[in-house]
Coordinates of C-alpha atoms (C1' of nucleotides) and ligand atoms in Angstrom, one line a residue:
Chain A
X1 CA 140.1 96.5 139.5
X2 CA 141.0 94.2 136.6
X3 CA 138.8 95.7 134.0
X4 CA 139.7 95.2 130.4
X5 CA 138.7 97.5 127.6
X6 CA 138.2 95.0 124.8
X7 CA 136.0 92.2 123.7
X8 CA 136.3 89.4 121.1
X9 CA 138.3 91.3 118.4
X10 CA 141.6 93.0 118.9
X11 CA 141.9 96.7 117.9
X12 CA 144.0 95.5 114.9
X13 CA 141.1 93.3 113.8
X14 CA 138.5 96.0 114.3
X15 CA 140.5 98.4 112.2
X16 CA 141.1 95.6 109.6
X17 CA 137.5 94.9 109.2
X18 CA 136.4 98.5 108.9
X19 CA 139.3 99.3 106.5
X20 CA 138.4 96.4 104.3
X21 CA 134.8 97.6 104.1
X22 CA 135.8 101.1 103.2
X23 CA 138.2 99.8 100.5
X24 CA 135.4 97.6 99.1
X25 CA 133.1 100.6 98.8
X26 CA 135.6 102.6 96.9
X27 CA 136.6 99.7 94.7
X28 CA 133.1 99.5 93.4
X29 CA 133.7 103.0 92.1
X30 CA 137.2 102.0 90.8
X31 CA 138.9 104.3 93.3
X32 CA 142.0 103.4 95.2
X33 CA 142.4 104.7 98.7
X34 CA 145.4 105.5 101.0
X35 CA 146.0 104.7 104.6
X36 CA 145.4 108.3 105.4
X37 CA 141.9 108.4 103.8
X38 CA 141.0 105.1 105.4
X39 CA 142.1 106.0 108.9
X40 CA 140.2 109.2 108.6
X41 CA 137.1 107.4 107.6
X42 CA 137.2 104.7 110.2
X43 CA 138.7 106.8 113.0
X44 CA 141.9 104.9 113.5
X45 CA 145.6 105.7 113.9
X46 CA 147.1 106.0 110.4
X47 CA 150.5 104.3 110.7
X48 CA 149.0 101.4 112.7
X49 CA 146.2 101.0 110.1
X50 CA 148.9 100.9 107.4
X51 CA 150.6 97.9 109.1
X52 CA 147.3 96.0 109.2
X53 CA 146.7 96.8 105.5
X54 CA 150.1 95.2 104.7
X55 CA 149.0 92.2 106.6
X56 CA 145.7 91.9 104.6
X57 CA 147.7 92.3 101.4
X58 CA 150.0 89.4 102.4
X59 CA 146.9 87.3 103.1
X60 CA 145.5 88.3 99.6
X61 CA 142.4 89.8 101.0
X62 CA 143.1 93.2 99.5
X63 CA 145.5 94.4 96.8
X64 CA 148.1 97.2 97.0
X65 CA 149.5 99.3 94.2
X66 CA 152.7 101.1 95.0
X67 CA 153.9 104.4 93.7
X68 CA 152.1 107.5 92.4
X69 CA 148.3 107.0 91.9
X70 CA 148.7 103.8 93.9
X71 CA 146.7 102.8 97.0
X72 CA 144.6 99.9 98.2
X73 CA 141.8 98.2 96.3
X74 CA 139.8 94.9 96.0
X75 CA 138.9 93.1 92.8
X76 CA 135.2 93.8 92.3
X77 CA 134.6 90.2 91.6
X78 CA 135.9 89.0 94.9
X79 CA 134.0 91.4 97.2
X80 CA 131.0 89.1 97.3
X81 CA 133.2 86.1 97.9
X82 CA 135.2 87.4 100.9
X83 CA 133.8 86.5 104.2
X84 CA 134.3 88.2 107.5
X85 CA 136.0 85.1 108.8
X86 CA 138.9 85.5 106.4
X87 CA 139.6 89.0 107.6
X88 CA 139.4 87.9 111.3
X89 CA 141.6 84.9 110.6
X90 CA 144.2 86.9 108.8
X91 CA 144.6 89.3 111.8
X92 CA 143.5 87.5 115.0
X93 CA 144.2 83.9 113.9
X94 CA 141.9 81.0 114.5
X95 CA 142.0 80.7 118.3
X96 CA 138.7 82.5 118.3
X97 CA 137.2 79.4 116.7
X98 CA 139.2 76.7 118.4
X99 CA 140.5 78.0 121.8
X100 CA 139.2 77.0 125.2
X101 CA 137.1 79.7 126.9
X102 CA 138.9 79.1 130.2
X103 CA 142.4 78.9 128.7
X104 CA 143.1 75.2 128.8
X105 CA 145.8 74.3 126.4
X106 CA 143.3 73.1 123.9
X107 CA 139.5 72.8 123.7
X108 CA 139.0 69.0 123.8
X109 CA 135.8 67.2 124.0
X110 CA 137.5 64.3 125.8
X111 CA 139.0 66.7 128.5
X112 CA 136.6 69.6 128.6
X113 CA 136.8 72.6 130.9
X114 CA 133.8 73.4 133.1
X115 CA 132.1 75.7 130.6
X116 CA 132.9 73.7 127.5
X117 CA 129.5 72.5 126.5
X118 CA 127.8 75.9 126.8
X119 CA 130.8 77.9 125.5
X120 CA 131.1 75.8 122.4
X121 CA 127.6 76.6 121.4
X122 CA 128.2 80.4 121.5
X123 CA 131.7 80.0 119.9
X124 CA 130.2 78.0 117.0
X125 CA 127.5 80.5 116.5
X126 CA 130.1 83.2 116.2
X127 CA 132.1 81.1 113.8
X128 CA 129.0 80.4 111.7
X129 CA 128.2 84.1 111.7
X130 CA 131.7 85.1 110.6
X131 CA 131.8 82.5 107.9
X132 CA 128.4 83.5 106.4
X133 CA 128.8 87.3 106.5
X134 CA 130.1 88.6 103.2
X135 CA 132.1 91.7 102.7
X136 CA 129.6 92.6 100.0
X137 CA 126.7 92.9 102.4
X138 CA 128.7 94.9 105.0
X139 CA 129.7 97.3 102.3
X140 CA 126.2 97.7 100.9
X141 CA 124.8 98.4 104.3
X142 CA 127.3 101.3 104.6
X143 CA 126.4 102.8 101.2
X144 CA 122.7 102.5 101.9
X145 CA 123.2 104.4 105.1
X146 CA 122.0 101.5 107.3
X147 CA 125.2 101.3 109.2
X148 CA 128.3 103.4 110.0
X149 CA 132.0 103.0 110.2
X150 CA 132.7 105.4 113.0
X151 CA 131.5 107.3 116.2
Chain B
X1 CA 151.7 89.3 112.1
X2 CA 149.1 90.7 114.5
X3 CA 148.0 87.5 116.1
X4 CA 146.6 87.7 119.6
X5 CA 146.6 84.9 122.1
X6 CA 143.3 85.5 123.8
X7 CA 139.6 85.2 123.3
X8 CA 136.5 86.6 125.1
X9 CA 137.8 86.5 128.7
X10 CA 141.0 88.0 130.1
X11 CA 143.5 85.8 131.9
X12 CA 142.4 87.4 135.1
X13 CA 138.8 86.4 134.4
X14 CA 139.7 82.8 133.4
X15 CA 141.6 82.4 136.7
X16 CA 138.8 84.0 138.6
X17 CA 136.2 81.6 137.2
X18 CA 138.3 78.5 137.9
X19 CA 139.4 79.7 141.3
X20 CA 135.8 80.3 142.3
X21 CA 134.8 76.9 141.2
X22 CA 137.6 75.3 143.2
X23 CA 136.6 77.3 146.3
X24 CA 133.0 76.2 145.9
X25 CA 134.0 72.6 145.7
X26 CA 136.0 72.9 148.9
X27 CA 133.3 74.9 150.7
X28 CA 130.9 72.0 150.2
X29 CA 133.3 70.1 152.5
X30 CA 133.6 73.1 154.9
X31 CA 137.3 73.5 153.9
X32 CA 138.9 76.9 153.3
X33 CA 141.6 77.1 150.6
X34 CA 144.7 79.4 150.1
X35 CA 145.9 81.1 147.0
X36 CA 148.7 78.6 146.9
X37 CA 146.4 75.6 146.8
X38 CA 144.1 77.3 144.4
X39 CA 146.8 78.3 141.9
X40 CA 148.2 74.8 142.0
X41 CA 144.9 73.3 141.2
X42 CA 144.0 75.7 138.4
X43 CA 147.5 76.1 137.1
X44 CA 147.8 79.8 137.5
X45 CA 150.4 82.2 138.9
X46 CA 149.9 82.4 142.7
X47 CA 150.4 86.1 143.5
X48 CA 148.3 87.1 140.5
X49 CA 145.6 84.8 141.5
X50 CA 145.6 86.2 145.0
X51 CA 145.0 89.6 143.6
X52 CA 142.0 88.4 141.7
X53 CA 140.6 86.7 144.8
X54 CA 140.8 90.0 146.6
X55 CA 138.7 91.5 143.8
X56 CA 136.1 88.7 144.1
X57 CA 136.0 89.3 147.9
X58 CA 135.3 93.1 147.3
X59 CA 132.5 92.1 144.9
X60 CA 131.1 89.8 147.6
X61 CA 131.3 86.7 145.5
X62 CA 133.6 84.8 147.8
X63 CA 134.5 85.4 151.5
X64 CA 138.0 85.6 153.0
X65 CA 139.1 84.8 156.5
X66 CA 142.3 86.4 157.6
X67 CA 144.8 85.0 160.0
X68 CA 145.7 81.4 161.1
X69 CA 143.3 78.8 159.8
X70 CA 142.0 81.4 157.4
X71 CA 141.5 81.2 153.7
X72 CA 138.8 81.6 151.0
X73 CA 135.4 80.1 151.1
X74 CA 131.8 80.6 149.8
X75 CA 128.6 80.3 151.8
X76 CA 127.1 76.9 150.9
X77 CA 123.7 78.5 150.4
X78 CA 124.9 81.0 147.9
X79 CA 126.8 78.6 145.6
X80 CA 123.6 77.7 143.7
X81 CA 122.6 81.4 143.4
X82 CA 125.9 82.7 142.0
X83 CA 125.9 82.9 138.2
X84 CA 128.9 82.9 135.9
X85 CA 127.8 86.4 134.8
X86 CA 128.5 87.8 138.3
X87 CA 132.1 86.6 138.2
X88 CA 132.8 87.8 134.7
X89 CA 131.2 91.2 135.6
X90 CA 133.3 91.6 138.7
X91 CA 136.6 91.0 136.8
X92 CA 136.1 92.0 133.1
X93 CA 133.2 94.4 133.5
X94 CA 130.1 94.6 131.4
X95 CA 131.5 95.7 128.1
X96 CA 131.3 92.1 127.1
X97 CA 127.5 92.5 127.1
X98 CA 127.3 96.1 125.9
X99 CA 130.3 97.0 123.8
X100 CA 130.3 97.3 120.0
X101 CA 132.0 94.5 118.2
X102 CA 133.9 96.9 116.0
X103 CA 134.8 99.3 118.7
X104 CA 132.4 102.2 118.1
X105 CA 132.0 104.4 121.2
X106 CA 128.8 102.6 122.1
X107 CA 126.6 99.9 120.6
X108 CA 123.6 101.8 119.5
X109 CA 120.6 100.5 117.5
X110 CA 120.1 103.9 116.0
X111 CA 123.7 104.2 114.9
X112 CA 124.9 100.6 114.3
X113 CA 128.2 99.4 113.0
X114 CA 128.3 97.1 110.0
X115 CA 128.1 93.9 112.0
X116 CA 125.7 95.1 114.7
X117 CA 122.6 93.0 113.8
X118 CA 124.5 89.8 113.5
X119 CA 127.0 90.5 116.3
X120 CA 124.2 91.3 118.8
X121 CA 122.7 87.9 118.3
X122 CA 125.9 86.2 119.3
X123 CA 126.6 88.6 122.1
X124 CA 123.2 88.2 123.6
X125 CA 123.5 84.4 123.4
X126 CA 126.7 84.7 125.4
X127 CA 125.0 87.0 127.9
X128 CA 122.1 84.6 128.3
X129 CA 124.5 81.7 128.8
X130 CA 126.6 83.5 131.4
X131 CA 123.4 84.6 133.3
X132 CA 122.0 81.1 133.3
X133 CA 125.0 79.1 134.3
X134 CA 125.3 78.6 138.0
X135 CA 128.5 78.1 140.0
X136 CA 126.8 75.0 141.5
X137 CA 126.5 73.2 138.2
X138 CA 130.1 74.0 137.2
X139 CA 131.3 72.7 140.6
X140 CA 129.3 69.5 140.3
X141 CA 130.7 68.8 136.9
X142 CA 134.2 68.9 138.3
X143 CA 133.4 66.7 141.3
X144 CA 131.7 64.2 139.0
X145 CA 134.7 64.1 136.8
X146 CA 132.8 65.4 133.8
X147 CA 135.1 68.4 133.4
X148 CA 138.5 69.6 134.4
X149 CA 140.2 72.8 135.8
X150 CA 143.6 72.4 134.2
X151 CA 145.7 71.0 131.3
Chain C
dA1 C1' 166.4 110.4 83.7
dG2 C1' 164.2 113.1 87.4
dT3 C1' 160.6 113.9 90.6
dA4 C1' 156.6 113.4 93.2
dT5 C1' 153.8 110.0 95.2
dT6 C1' 152.8 106.0 97.5
dT7 C1' 153.4 101.3 99.8
dC8 C1' 156.9 98.4 102.4
dG9 C1' 159.3 97.2 106.4
dG10 C1' 162.4 97.7 110.2
dA11 C1' 163.2 100.1 114.5
dT12 C1' 161.3 102.3 118.3
dA13 C1' 157.9 104.2 121.7
dT14 C1' 153.8 103.9 124.6
dA15 C1' 149.9 101.8 126.9
dT16 C1' 147.8 97.9 129.0
dA17 C1' 147.6 93.2 130.8
dT18 C1' 150.0 90.0 133.3
dA19 C1' 153.0 88.6 136.9
dT20 C1' 156.1 89.1 141.1
dC21 C1' 157.8 90.8 145.5
dC22 C1' 157.7 92.5 150.0
dT23 C1' 155.6 94.5 154.1
dA24 C1' 151.5 95.5 156.9
dT25 C1' 147.5 93.7 159.0
dT26 C1' 144.6 90.3 161.0
dT27 C1' 143.6 86.3 163.8
dA28 C1' 143.8 81.5 166.1
dT29 C1' 146.4 79.3 169.3
dG30 C1' 149.8 78.3 173.0
Chain D
dC1 C1' 151.1 88.4 175.3
dA2 C1' 153.9 86.1 171.9
dT3 C1' 154.0 83.5 167.8
dA4 C1' 152.8 81.5 163.6
dA5 C1' 149.7 81.6 159.8
dA6 C1' 147.1 83.8 156.6
dT7 C1' 145.0 87.6 153.6
dA8 C1' 145.5 92.8 152.1
dG9 C1' 147.6 95.9 149.4
dG10 C1' 151.3 98.9 147.6
dA11 C1' 155.3 98.9 144.6
dT12 C1' 157.6 97.0 141.0
dA13 C1' 158.8 94.0 136.9
dT14 C1' 157.7 91.6 132.5
dA15 C1' 155.1 90.5 128.4
dT16 C1' 152.0 91.8 124.9
dA17 C1' 149.2 95.0 122.2
dT18 C1' 148.9 99.3 120.3
dA19 C1' 151.0 103.2 118.1
dT20 C1' 154.6 106.1 115.8
dC21 C1' 158.7 107.2 113.0
dC22 C1' 161.7 107.1 109.2
dG23 C1' 164.2 105.5 105.3
dA24 C1' 163.9 102.1 101.3
dA25 C1' 161.6 100.5 97.2
dA26 C1' 158.4 100.9 93.6
dT27 C1' 155.6 103.5 90.1
dA28 C1' 153.3 107.2 87.2
dC29 C1' 154.1 111.2 85.1
dT30 C1' 156.9 115.0 83.0
Ligands
FES1 S1 137.6 72.8 126.8 FE1 137.1 74.8 127.4 S2 135.8 75.5 125.8 FE2 136.3 73.4 125.2
FES2 S1 127.0 99.1 117.0 FE1 128.6 97.6 116.7 S2 127.8 95.9 117.7 FE2 126.2 97.3 118.0

DNA sequence: AGTATTTCGGATATATATATCCTATTTATG
DNA sequence: CATAAATAGGATATATATATCCGAAATACT
């Protein structure tokens, strides 16, 4: 059997998205959070999550404050401006938007793979969805109890 | 950096889809093909492709004939009945249709993750596409020169 | 200045997917 | 029956993703 255990996003990306949401929620209250708190809340391995947080800092999606009383935070103003696509891009790259569904070297209208036309529709829908979903709405859905970060 | 190099389908699944299309094309001409021919035509590692072919045989998607003058084939009658979804299911399983986009234990309307509503739409589109794309049309697009299996 | 706290980042370990190799088994044909 | 040709399948190797560990650097507070 050649079953895989994943779909669309890497584990790193799943953790990154959930972590960013949790940081946003806490930033609304002016509270910084640590990798330990985050990983507990999103049910992820702490050290691995910390690596991903570093990556998100480098991509200027979240901010880190070193030292005592430090932690991770997001500028309140930017929470509504950050789109899911930016987080996914920072961690998984942009092949998700551009890559060929059947692994040809590139997805090319002029040299399409057998599923190109149909695959492109779905892929573009995914792209549109990611580009139009804001961190703000994801965070608000958690605080309102409409959605959950774990289990 | 935590970039991944894949998207949606595993390599095994990509090879499986392309191999099945190539087998279908040859079965229209009553010709059996070997893993060597297949892997050359779809630009994949031969031995690995052979493993996937075995898997497809076990799932009754293709037929194998052992011994001299053997090879892989598909009943002409079934080519139009086989859907892309069956191939994907055989190799990558059904998590692609059912799994949570953010890795929660299960995708559950009553306990949704932050992206559930939006993700479900895209996932269901993908499911519909796979279930309504026949092996026949994929094969015909190759023979007509409208699409390609490699490069 | 000293200390506790916290992120940063390199090195390493583990799990999984991908790929290869070699032998056994099957079968058409001479 | 012998031989050649072909798939089946176990064992093994490699690449990548995931996960852990530990010391270095930065910062708030005393
Ligand atoms: S060429 Fe394969 S998806 Fe476009
Ligand atoms: S719960 Fe996450 S996609 Fe449905």
